[in-house]
Amino acid sequence: MKNRCFWVSNAPLYIEYHDNEWGVPVYDDDKLFEFLILETFQAGLSWITVLKKRENFRIAFDNFDYKKIAHYSENKYEELLQNAGIIRNKLKIKATISNAKAFMKIQEEFGTFSKYIWGFTNGVPIKNVFNKREDVPATTDLSDKISKDLKKRGFKFVGSTVIYAHMQATGMVNDHTTDCFRYHEV
C-alpha cells in the first residue's frame, strides 16, 4: 500500500488526482488557466466537490479556453448560472470571465502566463519539507505577494489561500509530505 499525503481520501478520483497531477510542475498556459478556474470555484468548498464537477466545468467553459471565455456574452453568463453541473456562484462565474481577460493581458506583457507566474520562483519548483499536516501552510509570503500582484492586475477571487492552492496544484511548490511516495517523484 502506497503512503499518500494526509488529505487524500480513499475516493478513486482523489487518489488519481494526487498520484498523477497534484504537485507536478505545469508550464502550459492552458493548464495553468484551467487550474486557476478550478481553484477559484473551490474557494470556500472542498476540493473533491470541484474534482467531481471538473468535466462539467470543462464542457460549460469551452474546454477552459480563456480566449473564448473572455468574450462570453450576458446570455452565456445566464446559461452558466442555470447549469446544475457546475458550481453556480454569480461572482465566481463573473470572476472567471474577467480573469480570462486579465490572463490575456499578462500574456501580452510577458509572452506567456507561465513566464509571469513561474517568474516568482525563477522557473523552479520550491521543494518544501513538511512531515505532517500541521506543517503545511494555507498561505505563504510568496502566495501573499502573487495574490496582491494578480489583484493589482484585475484578477478576482485570487486571495492568498487560493493562490497557494494553485501553487501546490501546479507544482510551483512541492507540498507532498515527506512520507508520501510522490514527494521524491515530483
mmCIF file with all atom_site columns, C-alpha atoms in Angstrom, residues 78-146:
data_model
loop_
_atom_site.group_PDB
_atom_site.id
_atom_site.type_symbol
_atom_site.label_atom_id
_atom_site.label_alt_id
_atom_site.label_comp_id
_atom_site.label_asym_id
_atom_site.label_entity_id
_atom_site.label_seq_id
_atom_site.pdbx_PDB_ins_code
_atom_site.Cartn_x
_atom_site.Cartn_y
_atom_site.Cartn_z
_atom_site.occupancy
_atom_site.B_iso_or_equiv
_atom_site.pdbx_formal_charge
_atom_site.auth_seq_id
_atom_site.auth_comp_id
_atom_site.auth_asym_id
_atom_site.auth_atom_id
_atom_site.pdbx_PDB_model_num
ATOM 1  C CA . GLU A 1 78  ? -27.033 33.394 -17.722 1.00 0.00 ? 78  GLU A CA 1
ATOM 2  C CA . GLU A 1 79  ? -26.658 29.940 -19.268 1.00 0.00 ? 79  GLU A CA 1
ATOM 3  C CA . LEU A 1 80  ? -23.820 29.154 -16.845 1.00 0.00 ? 80  LEU A CA 1
ATOM 4  C CA . LEU A 1 81  ? -25.963 30.288 -13.908 1.00 0.00 ? 81  LEU A CA 1
ATOM 5  C CA . GLN A 1 82  ? -28.556 27.676 -14.920 1.00 0.00 ? 82  GLN A CA 1
ATOM 6  C CA . ASN A 1 83  ? -26.004 24.854 -15.341 1.00 0.00 ? 83  ASN A CA 1
ATOM 7  C CA . ALA A 1 84  ? -26.575 22.447 -12.442 1.00 0.00 ? 84  ALA A CA 1
ATOM 8  C CA . GLY A 1 85  ? -23.408 20.543 -13.366 1.00 0.00 ? 85  GLY A CA 1
ATOM 9  C CA . ILE A 1 86  ? -21.125 23.333 -12.130 1.00 0.00 ? 86  ILE A CA 1
ATOM 10 C CA . ILE A 1 87  ? -20.928 25.500 -9.026  1.00 0.00 ? 87  ILE A CA 1
ATOM 11 C CA . ARG A 1 88  ? -23.418 28.257 -9.806  1.00 0.00 ? 88  ARG A CA 1
ATOM 12 C CA . ASN A 1 89  ? -21.909 31.194 -7.983  1.00 0.00 ? 89  ASN A CA 1
ATOM 13 C CA . LYS A 1 90  ? -22.616 34.511 -9.721  1.00 0.00 ? 90  LYS A CA 1
ATOM 14 C CA . LEU A 1 91  ? -19.452 36.212 -8.510  1.00 0.00 ? 91  LEU A CA 1
ATOM 15 C CA . LYS A 1 92  ? -17.188 33.270 -9.352  1.00 0.00 ? 92  LYS A CA 1
ATOM 16 C CA . ILE A 1 93  ? -18.637 32.990 -12.859 1.00 0.00 ? 93  ILE A CA 1
ATOM 17 C CA . LYS A 1 94  ? -18.171 36.743 -13.421 1.00 0.00 ? 94  LYS A CA 1
ATOM 18 C CA . ALA A 1 95  ? -14.641 36.456 -11.994 1.00 0.00 ? 95  ALA A CA 1
ATOM 19 C CA . THR A 1 96  ? -13.812 33.649 -14.430 1.00 0.00 ? 96  THR A CA 1
ATOM 20 C CA . ILE A 1 97  ? -14.788 35.868 -17.354 1.00 0.00 ? 97  ILE A CA 1
ATOM 21 C CA . SER A 1 98  ? -12.841 38.890 -16.104 1.00 0.00 ? 98  SER A CA 1
ATOM 22 C CA . ASN A 1 99  ? -9.890  36.690 -15.091 1.00 0.00 ? 99  ASN A CA 1
ATOM 23 C CA . ALA A 1 100 ? -9.709  35.363 -18.674 1.00 0.00 ? 100 ALA A CA 1
ATOM 24 C CA . LYS A 1 101 ? -9.287  38.946 -19.878 1.00 0.00 ? 101 LYS A CA 1
ATOM 25 C CA . ALA A 1 102 ? -6.655  39.706 -17.226 1.00 0.00 ? 102 ALA A CA 1
ATOM 26 C CA . PHE A 1 103 ? -4.890  36.416 -18.077 1.00 0.00 ? 103 PHE A CA 1
ATOM 27 C CA . MET A 1 104 ? -4.513  37.515 -21.703 1.00 0.00 ? 104 MET A CA 1
ATOM 28 C CA . LYS A 1 105 ? -3.179  40.922 -20.645 1.00 0.00 ? 105 LYS A CA 1
ATOM 29 C CA . ILE A 1 106 ? -0.445  39.157 -18.706 1.00 0.00 ? 106 ILE A CA 1
ATOM 30 C CA . GLN A 1 107 ? 0.311   37.059 -21.792 1.00 0.00 ? 107 GLN A CA 1
ATOM 31 C CA . GLU A 1 108 ? 0.656   40.248 -23.827 1.00 0.00 ? 108 GLU A CA 1
ATOM 32 C CA . GLU A 1 109 ? 3.074   41.699 -21.294 1.00 0.00 ? 109 GLU A CA 1
ATOM 33 C CA . PHE A 1 110 ? 5.169   38.599 -20.519 1.00 0.00 ? 110 PHE A CA 1
ATOM 34 C CA . GLY A 1 111 ? 4.734   36.452 -23.629 1.00 0.00 ? 111 GLY A CA 1
ATOM 35 C CA . THR A 1 112 ? 3.039   33.703 -21.606 1.00 0.00 ? 112 THR A CA 1
ATOM 36 C CA . PHE A 1 113 ? 1.235   33.494 -18.293 1.00 0.00 ? 113 PHE A CA 1
ATOM 37 C CA . SER A 1 114 ? 3.671   30.728 -17.401 1.00 0.00 ? 114 SER A CA 1
ATOM 38 C CA . LYS A 1 115 ? 6.655   33.115 -17.649 1.00 0.00 ? 115 LYS A CA 1
ATOM 39 C CA . TYR A 1 116 ? 4.830   35.543 -15.394 1.00 0.00 ? 116 TYR A CA 1
ATOM 40 C CA . ILE A 1 117 ? 3.715   33.119 -12.676 1.00 0.00 ? 117 ILE A CA 1
ATOM 41 C CA . TRP A 1 118 ? 6.864   30.985 -12.685 1.00 0.00 ? 118 TRP A CA 1
ATOM 42 C CA . GLY A 1 119 ? 8.939   34.165 -12.556 1.00 0.00 ? 119 GLY A CA 1
ATOM 43 C CA . PHE A 1 120 ? 8.048   34.337 -8.865  1.00 0.00 ? 120 PHE A CA 1
ATOM 44 C CA . THR A 1 121 ? 10.100  31.145 -8.298  1.00 0.00 ? 121 THR A CA 1
ATOM 45 C CA . ASN A 1 122 ? 12.705  31.737 -11.013 1.00 0.00 ? 122 ASN A CA 1
ATOM 46 C CA . GLY A 1 123 ? 11.066  28.955 -13.022 1.00 0.00 ? 123 GLY A CA 1
ATOM 47 C CA . VAL A 1 124 ? 11.934  26.286 -10.461 1.00 0.00 ? 124 VAL A CA 1
ATOM 48 C CA . PRO A 1 125 ? 9.604   24.484 -8.039  1.00 0.00 ? 125 PRO A CA 1
ATOM 49 C CA . ILE A 1 126 ? 10.130  25.145 -4.344  1.00 0.00 ? 126 ILE A CA 1
ATOM 50 C CA . LYS A 1 127 ? 10.631  21.821 -2.565  1.00 0.00 ? 127 LYS A CA 1
ATOM 51 C CA . ASN A 1 128 ? 9.244   22.083 0.933   1.00 0.00 ? 128 ASN A CA 1
ATOM 52 C CA . VAL A 1 129 ? 9.952   19.635 3.741   1.00 0.00 ? 129 VAL A CA 1
ATOM 53 C CA . PHE A 1 130 ? 6.690   19.003 5.542   1.00 0.00 ? 130 PHE A CA 1
ATOM 54 C CA . ASN A 1 131 ? 6.386   15.948 7.741   1.00 0.00 ? 131 ASN A CA 1
ATOM 55 C CA . LYS A 1 132 ? 2.797   16.268 8.927   1.00 0.00 ? 132 LYS A CA 1
ATOM 56 C CA . ARG A 1 133 ? -0.496  18.051 8.315   1.00 0.00 ? 133 ARG A CA 1
ATOM 57 C CA . GLU A 1 134 ? 0.281   20.834 10.785  1.00 0.00 ? 134 GLU A CA 1
ATOM 58 C CA . ASP A 1 135 ? 3.430   21.766 8.859   1.00 0.00 ? 135 ASP A CA 1
ATOM 59 C CA . VAL A 1 136 ? 1.631   22.579 5.595   1.00 0.00 ? 136 VAL A CA 1
ATOM 60 C CA . PRO A 1 137 ? 0.605   26.253 5.455   1.00 0.00 ? 137 PRO A CA 1
ATOM 61 C CA . ALA A 1 138 ? -2.554  27.646 3.865   1.00 0.00 ? 138 ALA A CA 1
ATOM 62 C CA . THR A 1 139 ? -0.638  30.733 2.690   1.00 0.00 ? 139 THR A CA 1
ATOM 63 C CA . THR A 1 140 ? 2.941   31.949 2.495   1.00 0.00 ? 140 THR A CA 1
ATOM 64 C CA . ASP A 1 141 ? 4.670   35.267 1.983   1.00 0.00 ? 141 ASP A CA 1
ATOM 65 C CA . LEU A 1 142 ? 5.071   34.292 -1.681  1.00 0.00 ? 142 LEU A CA 1
ATOM 66 C CA . SER A 1 143 ? 1.375   33.462 -2.158  1.00 0.00 ? 143 SER A CA 1
ATOM 67 C CA . ASP A 1 144 ? 0.581   36.813 -0.486  1.00 0.00 ? 144 ASP A CA 1
ATOM 68 C CA . LYS A 1 145 ? 2.863   38.554 -2.980  1.00 0.00 ? 145 LYS A CA 1
ATOM 69 C CA . ILE A 1 146 ? 1.427   36.774 -6.044  1.00 0.00 ? 146 ILE A CA 1
#
